[in-house]
Short mmCIF file of C-alpha atoms in Angstrom, two decimals:
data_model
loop_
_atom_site.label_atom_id
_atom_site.label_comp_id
_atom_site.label_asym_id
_atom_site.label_seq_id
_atom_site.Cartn_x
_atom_site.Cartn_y
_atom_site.Cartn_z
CA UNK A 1416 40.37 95.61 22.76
CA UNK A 1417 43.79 94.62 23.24
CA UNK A 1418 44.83 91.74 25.82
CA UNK A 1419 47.24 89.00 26.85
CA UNK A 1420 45.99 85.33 27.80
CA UNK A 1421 48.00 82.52 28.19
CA UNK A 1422 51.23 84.41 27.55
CA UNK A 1423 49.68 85.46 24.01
CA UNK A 1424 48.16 88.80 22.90
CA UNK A 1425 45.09 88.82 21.22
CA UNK A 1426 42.17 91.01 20.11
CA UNK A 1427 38.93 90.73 20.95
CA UNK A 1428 36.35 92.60 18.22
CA UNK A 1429 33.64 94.50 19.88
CA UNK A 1430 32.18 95.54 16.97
CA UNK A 1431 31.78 98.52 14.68
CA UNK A 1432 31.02 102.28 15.07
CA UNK A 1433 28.30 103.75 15.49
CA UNK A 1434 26.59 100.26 15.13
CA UNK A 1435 27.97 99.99 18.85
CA UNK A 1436 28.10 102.92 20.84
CA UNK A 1437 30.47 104.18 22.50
CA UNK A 1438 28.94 103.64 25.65
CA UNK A 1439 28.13 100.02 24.95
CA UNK A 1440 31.83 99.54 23.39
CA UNK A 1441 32.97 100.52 27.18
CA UNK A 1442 30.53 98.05 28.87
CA UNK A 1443 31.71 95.20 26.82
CA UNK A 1444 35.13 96.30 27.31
CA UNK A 1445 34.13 96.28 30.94
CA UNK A 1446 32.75 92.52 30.75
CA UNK A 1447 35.64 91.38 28.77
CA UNK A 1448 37.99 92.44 31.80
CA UNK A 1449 35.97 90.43 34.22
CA UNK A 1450 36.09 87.44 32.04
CA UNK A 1451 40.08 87.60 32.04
CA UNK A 1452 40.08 88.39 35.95
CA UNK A 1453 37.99 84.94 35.76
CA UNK A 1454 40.41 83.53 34.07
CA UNK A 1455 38.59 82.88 30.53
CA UNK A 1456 39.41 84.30 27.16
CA UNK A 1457 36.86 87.10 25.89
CA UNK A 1458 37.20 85.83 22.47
CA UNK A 1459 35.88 82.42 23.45
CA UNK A 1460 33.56 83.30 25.07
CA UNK A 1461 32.08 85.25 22.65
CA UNK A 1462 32.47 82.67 19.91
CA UNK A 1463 30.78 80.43 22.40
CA UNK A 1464 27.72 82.63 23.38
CA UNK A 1465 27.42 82.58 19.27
CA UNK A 1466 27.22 78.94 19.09
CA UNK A 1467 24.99 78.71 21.69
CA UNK A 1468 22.57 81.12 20.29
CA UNK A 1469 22.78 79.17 16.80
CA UNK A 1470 22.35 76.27 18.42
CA UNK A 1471 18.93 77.70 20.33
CA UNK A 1472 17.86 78.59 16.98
CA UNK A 1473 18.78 74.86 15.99
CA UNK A 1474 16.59 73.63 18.70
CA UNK A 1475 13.27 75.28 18.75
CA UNK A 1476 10.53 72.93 19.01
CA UNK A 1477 8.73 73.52 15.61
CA UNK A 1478 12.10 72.49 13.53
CA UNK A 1479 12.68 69.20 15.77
CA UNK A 1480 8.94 68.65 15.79
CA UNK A 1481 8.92 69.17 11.66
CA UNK A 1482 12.02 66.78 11.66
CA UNK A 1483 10.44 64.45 13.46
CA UNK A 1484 7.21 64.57 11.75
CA UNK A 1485 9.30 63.96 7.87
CA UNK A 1486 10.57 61.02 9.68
CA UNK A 1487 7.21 59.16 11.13
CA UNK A 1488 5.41 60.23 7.44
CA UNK A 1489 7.39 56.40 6.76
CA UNK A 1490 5.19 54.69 9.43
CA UNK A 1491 1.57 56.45 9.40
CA UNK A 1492 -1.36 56.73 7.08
CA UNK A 1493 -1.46 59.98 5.23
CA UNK A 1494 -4.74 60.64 7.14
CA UNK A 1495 -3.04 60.96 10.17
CA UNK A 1496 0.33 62.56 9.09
CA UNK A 1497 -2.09 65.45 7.99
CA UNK A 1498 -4.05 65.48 11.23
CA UNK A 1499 -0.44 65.50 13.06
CA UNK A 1500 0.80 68.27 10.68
CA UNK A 1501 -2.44 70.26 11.45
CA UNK A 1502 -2.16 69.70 14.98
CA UNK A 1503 0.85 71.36 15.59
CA UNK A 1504 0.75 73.69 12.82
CA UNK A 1505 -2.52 75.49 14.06
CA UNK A 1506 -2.15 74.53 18.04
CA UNK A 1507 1.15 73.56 18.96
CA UNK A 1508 3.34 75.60 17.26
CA UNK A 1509 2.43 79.14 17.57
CA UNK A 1510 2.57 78.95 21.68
CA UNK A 1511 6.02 77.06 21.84
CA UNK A 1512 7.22 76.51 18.51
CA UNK A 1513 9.94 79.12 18.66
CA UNK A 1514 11.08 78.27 22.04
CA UNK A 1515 14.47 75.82 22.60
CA UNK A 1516 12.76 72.43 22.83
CA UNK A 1517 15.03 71.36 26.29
CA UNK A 1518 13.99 75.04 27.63
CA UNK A 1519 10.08 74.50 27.44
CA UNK A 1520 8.35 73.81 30.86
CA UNK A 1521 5.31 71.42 31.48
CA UNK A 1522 2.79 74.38 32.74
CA UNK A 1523 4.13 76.04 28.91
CA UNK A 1524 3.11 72.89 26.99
CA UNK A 1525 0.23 72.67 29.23
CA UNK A 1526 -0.83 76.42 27.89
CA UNK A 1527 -0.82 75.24 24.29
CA UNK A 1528 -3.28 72.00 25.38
CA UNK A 1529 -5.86 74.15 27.85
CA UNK A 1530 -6.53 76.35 24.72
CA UNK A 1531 -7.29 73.07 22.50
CA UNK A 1532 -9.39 71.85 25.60
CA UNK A 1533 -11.17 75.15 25.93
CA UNK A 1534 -13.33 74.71 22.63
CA UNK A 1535 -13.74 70.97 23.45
CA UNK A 1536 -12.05 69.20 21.07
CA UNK A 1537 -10.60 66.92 23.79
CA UNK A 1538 -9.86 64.08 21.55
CA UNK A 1539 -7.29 66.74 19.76
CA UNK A 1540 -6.20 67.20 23.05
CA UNK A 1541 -5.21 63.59 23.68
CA UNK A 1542 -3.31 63.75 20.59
CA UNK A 1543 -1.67 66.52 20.64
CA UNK A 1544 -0.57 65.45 23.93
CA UNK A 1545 0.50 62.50 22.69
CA UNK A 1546 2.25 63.75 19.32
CA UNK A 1547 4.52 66.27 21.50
CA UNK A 1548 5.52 63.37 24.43
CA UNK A 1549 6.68 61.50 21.09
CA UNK A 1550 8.48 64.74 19.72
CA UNK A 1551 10.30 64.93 23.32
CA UNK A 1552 11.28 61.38 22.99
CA UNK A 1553 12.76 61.75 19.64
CA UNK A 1554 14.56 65.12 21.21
CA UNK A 1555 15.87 63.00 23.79
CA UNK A 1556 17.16 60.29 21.29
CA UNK A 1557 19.09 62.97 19.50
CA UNK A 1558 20.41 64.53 22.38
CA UNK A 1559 18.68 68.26 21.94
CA UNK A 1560 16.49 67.23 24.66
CA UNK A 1561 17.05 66.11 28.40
CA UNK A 1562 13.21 64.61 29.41
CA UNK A 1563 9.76 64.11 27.75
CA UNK A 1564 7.52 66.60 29.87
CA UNK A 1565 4.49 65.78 28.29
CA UNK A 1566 4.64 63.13 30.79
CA UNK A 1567 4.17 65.74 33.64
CA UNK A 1568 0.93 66.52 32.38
CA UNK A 1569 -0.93 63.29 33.58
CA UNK A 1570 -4.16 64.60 35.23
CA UNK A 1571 -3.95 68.18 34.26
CA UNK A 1572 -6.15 67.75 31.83
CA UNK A 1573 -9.84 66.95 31.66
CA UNK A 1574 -10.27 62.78 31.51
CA UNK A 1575 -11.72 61.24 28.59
CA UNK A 1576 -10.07 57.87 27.89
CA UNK A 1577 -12.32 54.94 28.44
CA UNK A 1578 -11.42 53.64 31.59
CA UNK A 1579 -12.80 50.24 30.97
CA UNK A 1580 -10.92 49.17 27.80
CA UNK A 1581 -7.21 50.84 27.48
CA UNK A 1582 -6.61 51.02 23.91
CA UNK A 1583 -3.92 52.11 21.76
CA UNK A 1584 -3.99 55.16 19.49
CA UNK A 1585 -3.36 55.66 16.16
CA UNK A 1586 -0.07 56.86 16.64
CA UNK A 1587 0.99 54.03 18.83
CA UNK A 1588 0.47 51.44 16.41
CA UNK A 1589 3.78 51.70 14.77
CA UNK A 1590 5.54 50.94 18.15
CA UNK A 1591 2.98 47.90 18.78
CA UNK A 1592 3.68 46.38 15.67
CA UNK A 1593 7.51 47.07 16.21
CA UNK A 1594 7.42 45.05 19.60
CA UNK A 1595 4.99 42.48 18.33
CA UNK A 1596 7.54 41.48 15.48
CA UNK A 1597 10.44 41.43 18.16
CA UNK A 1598 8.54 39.45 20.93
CA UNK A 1599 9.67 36.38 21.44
CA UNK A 1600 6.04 34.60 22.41
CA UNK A 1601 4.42 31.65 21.59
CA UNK A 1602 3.59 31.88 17.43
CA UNK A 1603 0.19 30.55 18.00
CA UNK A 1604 -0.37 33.60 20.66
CA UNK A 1605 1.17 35.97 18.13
CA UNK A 1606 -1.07 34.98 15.30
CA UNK A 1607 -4.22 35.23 17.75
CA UNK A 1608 -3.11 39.05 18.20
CA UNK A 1609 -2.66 39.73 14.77
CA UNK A 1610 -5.53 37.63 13.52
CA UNK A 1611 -7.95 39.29 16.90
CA UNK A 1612 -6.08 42.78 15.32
CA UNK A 1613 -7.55 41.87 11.39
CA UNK A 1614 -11.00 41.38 12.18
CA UNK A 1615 -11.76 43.04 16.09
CA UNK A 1616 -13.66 40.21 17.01
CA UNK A 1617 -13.96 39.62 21.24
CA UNK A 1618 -11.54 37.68 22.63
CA UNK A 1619 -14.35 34.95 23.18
CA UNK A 1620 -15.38 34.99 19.80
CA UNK A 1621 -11.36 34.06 18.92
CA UNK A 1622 -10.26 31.69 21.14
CA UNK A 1623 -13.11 29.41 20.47
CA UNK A 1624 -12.88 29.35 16.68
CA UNK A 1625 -12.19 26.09 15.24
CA UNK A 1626 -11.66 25.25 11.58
CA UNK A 1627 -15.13 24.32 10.43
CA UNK A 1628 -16.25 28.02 10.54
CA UNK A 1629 -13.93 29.77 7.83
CA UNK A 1630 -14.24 29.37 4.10
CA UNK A 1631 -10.49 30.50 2.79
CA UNK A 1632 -12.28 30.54 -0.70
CA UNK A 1633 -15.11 33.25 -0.07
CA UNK A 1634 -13.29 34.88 2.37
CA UNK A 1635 -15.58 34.07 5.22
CA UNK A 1636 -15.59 33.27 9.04
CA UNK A 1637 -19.17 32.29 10.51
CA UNK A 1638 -19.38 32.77 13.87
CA UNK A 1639 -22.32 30.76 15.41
CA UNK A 1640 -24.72 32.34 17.56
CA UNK A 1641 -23.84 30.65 20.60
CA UNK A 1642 -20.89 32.81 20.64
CA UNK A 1643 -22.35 35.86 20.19
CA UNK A 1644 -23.34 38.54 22.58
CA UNK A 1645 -26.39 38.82 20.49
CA UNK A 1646 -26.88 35.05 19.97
CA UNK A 1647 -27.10 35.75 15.99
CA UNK A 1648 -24.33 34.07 13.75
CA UNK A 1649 -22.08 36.62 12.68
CA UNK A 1650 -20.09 36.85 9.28
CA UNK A 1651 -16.55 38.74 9.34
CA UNK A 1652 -15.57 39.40 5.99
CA UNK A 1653 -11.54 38.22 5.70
CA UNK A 1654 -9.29 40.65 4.23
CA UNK A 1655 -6.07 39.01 1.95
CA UNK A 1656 -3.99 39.63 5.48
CA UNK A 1657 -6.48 37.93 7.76
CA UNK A 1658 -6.17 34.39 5.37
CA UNK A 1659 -2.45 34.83 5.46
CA UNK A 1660 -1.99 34.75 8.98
CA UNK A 1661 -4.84 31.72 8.69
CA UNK A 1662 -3.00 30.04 6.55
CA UNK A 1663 -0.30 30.53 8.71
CA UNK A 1664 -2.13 29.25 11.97
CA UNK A 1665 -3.40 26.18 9.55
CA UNK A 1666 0.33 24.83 9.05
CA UNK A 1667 0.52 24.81 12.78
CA UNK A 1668 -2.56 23.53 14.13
CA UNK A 1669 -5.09 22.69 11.51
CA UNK A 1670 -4.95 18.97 11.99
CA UNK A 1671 -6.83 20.34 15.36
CA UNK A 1672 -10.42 21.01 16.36
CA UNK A 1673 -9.60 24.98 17.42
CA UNK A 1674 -7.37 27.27 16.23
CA UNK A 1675 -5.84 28.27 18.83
CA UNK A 1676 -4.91 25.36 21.02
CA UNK A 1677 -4.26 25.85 24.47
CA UNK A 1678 -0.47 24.25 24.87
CA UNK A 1679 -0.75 22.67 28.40
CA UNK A 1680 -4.47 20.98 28.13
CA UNK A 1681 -4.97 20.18 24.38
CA UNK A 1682 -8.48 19.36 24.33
CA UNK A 1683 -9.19 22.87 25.03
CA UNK A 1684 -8.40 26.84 23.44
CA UNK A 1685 -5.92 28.90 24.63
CA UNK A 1686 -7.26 30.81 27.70
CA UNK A 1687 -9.11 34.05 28.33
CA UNK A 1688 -5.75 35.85 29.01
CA UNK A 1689 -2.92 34.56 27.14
CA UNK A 1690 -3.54 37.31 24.68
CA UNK A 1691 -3.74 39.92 27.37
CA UNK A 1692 -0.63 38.37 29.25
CA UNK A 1693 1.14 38.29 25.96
CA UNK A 1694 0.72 42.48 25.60
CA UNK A 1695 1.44 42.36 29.28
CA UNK A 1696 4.63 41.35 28.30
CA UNK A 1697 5.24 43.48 25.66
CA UNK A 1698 5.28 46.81 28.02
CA UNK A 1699 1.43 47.33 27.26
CA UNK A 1700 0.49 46.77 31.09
CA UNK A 1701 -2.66 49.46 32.07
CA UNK A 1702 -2.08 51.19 27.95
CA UNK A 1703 -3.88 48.42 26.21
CA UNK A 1704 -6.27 45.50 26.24
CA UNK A 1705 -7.58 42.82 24.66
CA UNK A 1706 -10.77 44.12 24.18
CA UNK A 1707 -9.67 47.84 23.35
CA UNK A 1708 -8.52 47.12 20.48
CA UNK A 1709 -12.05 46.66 19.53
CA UNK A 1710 -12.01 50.61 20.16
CA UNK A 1711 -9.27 51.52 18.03
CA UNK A 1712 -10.79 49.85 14.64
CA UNK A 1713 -13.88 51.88 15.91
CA UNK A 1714 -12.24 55.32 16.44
CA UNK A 1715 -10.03 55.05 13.40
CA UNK A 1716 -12.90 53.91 10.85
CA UNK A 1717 -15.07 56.33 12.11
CA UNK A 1718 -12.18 59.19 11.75
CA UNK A 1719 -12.43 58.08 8.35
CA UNK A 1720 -15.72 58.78 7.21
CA UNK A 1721 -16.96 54.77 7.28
CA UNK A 1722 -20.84 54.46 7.67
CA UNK A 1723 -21.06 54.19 11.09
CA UNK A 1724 -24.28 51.36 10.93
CA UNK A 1725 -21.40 49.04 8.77
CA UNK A 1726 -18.85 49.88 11.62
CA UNK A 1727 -21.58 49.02 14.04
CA UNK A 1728 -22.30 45.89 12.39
CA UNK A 1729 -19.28 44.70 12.15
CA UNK A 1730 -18.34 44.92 15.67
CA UNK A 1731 -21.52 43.07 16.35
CA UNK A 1732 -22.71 45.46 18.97
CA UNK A 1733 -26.16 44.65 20.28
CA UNK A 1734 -29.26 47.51 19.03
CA UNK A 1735 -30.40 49.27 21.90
CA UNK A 1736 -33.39 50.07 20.14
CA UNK A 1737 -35.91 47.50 19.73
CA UNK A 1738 -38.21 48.85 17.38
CA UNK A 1739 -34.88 49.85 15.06
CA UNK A 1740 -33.41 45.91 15.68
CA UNK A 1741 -36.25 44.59 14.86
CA UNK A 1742 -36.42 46.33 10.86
CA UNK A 1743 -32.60 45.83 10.60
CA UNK A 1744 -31.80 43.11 9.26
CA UNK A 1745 -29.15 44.33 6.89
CA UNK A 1746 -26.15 42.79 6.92
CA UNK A 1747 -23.99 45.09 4.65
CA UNK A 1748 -22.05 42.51 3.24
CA UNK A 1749 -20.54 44.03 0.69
CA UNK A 1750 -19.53 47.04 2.24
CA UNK A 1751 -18.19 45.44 5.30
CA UNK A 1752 -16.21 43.70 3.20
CA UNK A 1753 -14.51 46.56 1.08
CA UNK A 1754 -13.91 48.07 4.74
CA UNK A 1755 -12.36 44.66 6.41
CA UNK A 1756 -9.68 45.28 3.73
CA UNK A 1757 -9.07 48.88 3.84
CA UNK A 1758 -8.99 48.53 7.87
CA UNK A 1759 -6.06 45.22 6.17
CA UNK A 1760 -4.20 47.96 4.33
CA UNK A 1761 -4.31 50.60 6.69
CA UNK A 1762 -2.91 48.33 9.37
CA UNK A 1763 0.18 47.35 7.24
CA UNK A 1764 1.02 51.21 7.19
CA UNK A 1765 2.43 50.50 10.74
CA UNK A 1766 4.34 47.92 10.28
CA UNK A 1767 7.78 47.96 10.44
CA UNK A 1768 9.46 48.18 7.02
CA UNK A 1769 11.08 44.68 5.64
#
């Protein structure tokens, strides 16, 4: 089709006979005319409508959410990079992995989760939920993606978070350690978290320590009975991380009876919630606790096939059963140990690079 625009003649190329009727050559014809009595150019528009198509393509939530994924396979375990990959290969994906990613509505993405949900695999659900609201805010970073919807999902799906202890997810625990490095808090707070993080003791168990309890040499912290739920002494195995950040606390304060001195009123430990104040700070108000991250060791070891009586023990958890507590007296040692330092290891997979 021959035209003017802009003083100029030009050509616009409807395409090729009989791969284009003749029928459809004179409706395109027809469209290009009411483009010029809009005042556009055909041609540009066409080589727009192309662009915008390639760019779709570009877009579709399964090649964001694979770019995203070859990025984060940096920060997480290969445990949970496969779990991710599976998530989204076998759930995600096939319901909205071909769409546009800033096209797909919250009752779509909410489709994919309900059929995860139906069979009961709810922690998938969580997630998955999780995964995608992270694949939105990379979208959004990148600019292929105006707002995370996964966020409009809150309460459409069935509850089963612990509402007692918020704690973190796997796949938060790159940004944790990312905002614990930047925060600007007291060092002796800091090393509380990290050291609390290392060995998911209770936050009573950790501010009282003092420096007659650990052996640096054998790798051992004693806790005496008196601080125990269970009123038994308690051994946490130290992993090679947990003595460097006690090594650490020992330049600062091991001229002191604690380890954790509480700045304002020396004589005594740092308080019940200058830990919890400290993630307060960090943007972890109502997501995390103290005490939950007493939960995430838990979930994560037990994702990954530890015995679950060595998990048990090490958290210290009270036997319900009498008649079992009273034959158990096994203290798995040795195992606890070779788990203290994988839990050590896996940990360092989320923190940020050097």
């Amino acid at each position: 089709m021959n035209y003017r625009y802009s003083d100029k003649a030009k050509t616009l190329a409807i395409g090729v006979y009989p791969d284009i009727s003749l029928k459809e050559a004179r409706n395109r014809r027809n469209e290009a005319r009411k483009l010029l009595d809009e005042g556009k150019d055909p041609s540009f528009e066409k080589q727009r409508d192309k662009l915008r198509q390639q760019i779709a393509v570009d877009n579709q939530f399964f090649i964001i959410a694979a770019e995203w994924l070859s990025k984060k396979q940096k920060t997480i375990s290969k445990i949970y990079h496969g779990q991710l990959t599976t998530i989204l290969e076998k759930d995600i994906n096939p319901v909205i992995g071909k769409m546009p990613i800033n096209e797909i509505t919250a009752p779509e993405l909410l489709l994919a989760l309900r059929k995860i949900e139906e069979r009961g695999a709810f922690d998938t659900v969580r997630k998955a939920r999780q995964c995608c609201g992270q694949i939105f805010r990379y979208a959004i970073a990148i600019g292929k993606a105006e707002r995370d919807i996964a966020q409009d999902l809150k309460g459409a799906l069935e509850p089963y978070e612990s509402k007692n202890h918020a704690y973190l997810e796997e796949s938060e625990l790159p940004e944790f350690f990312e905002r614990l490095s930047c925060f600007d808090g007291n060092p002796i707070t800091i090393a509380a978290i990290e050291l609390l993080m290392l060995t998911f003791v209770r936050t009573q168990e950790i501010r009282f320590a003092v420096w007659t309890e650990f052996d640096l040499k054998k790798k051992h912290w004693r806790i005496p009975p008196e601080r125990m739920k269970n009123k038994k002494q308690h051994i946490v195995p130290l992993s090679s991380q947990a003595v460097d950040v006690l090594k650490r606390i020992k330049a600062l304060t091991g001229e002191r009876k604690f380890l954790f001195q509480n700045s304002n009123v020396p004589v005594q430990p740092i308080s019940e919630n200058t830990m919890l104040y400290a993630i307060y700070r960090m943007g972890y108000h109502g997501r995390a606790t103290i005490h939950g991250f007493r939960s995430t060791a838990s979930t994560i070891l037990h994702e990954n096939r530890f015995n679950s009586d060595v998990i048990e023990r090490q958290l210290a958890h009270v036997e319900r059963n009498k008649i079992k507590a009273a034959y158990n007296h096994a203290q798995h040692l040795e195992e606890r140990t070779e788990m203290m330092q994988w839990w050590a290891d896996h940990l360092d997979t989320f923190r940020p690079k050097k």
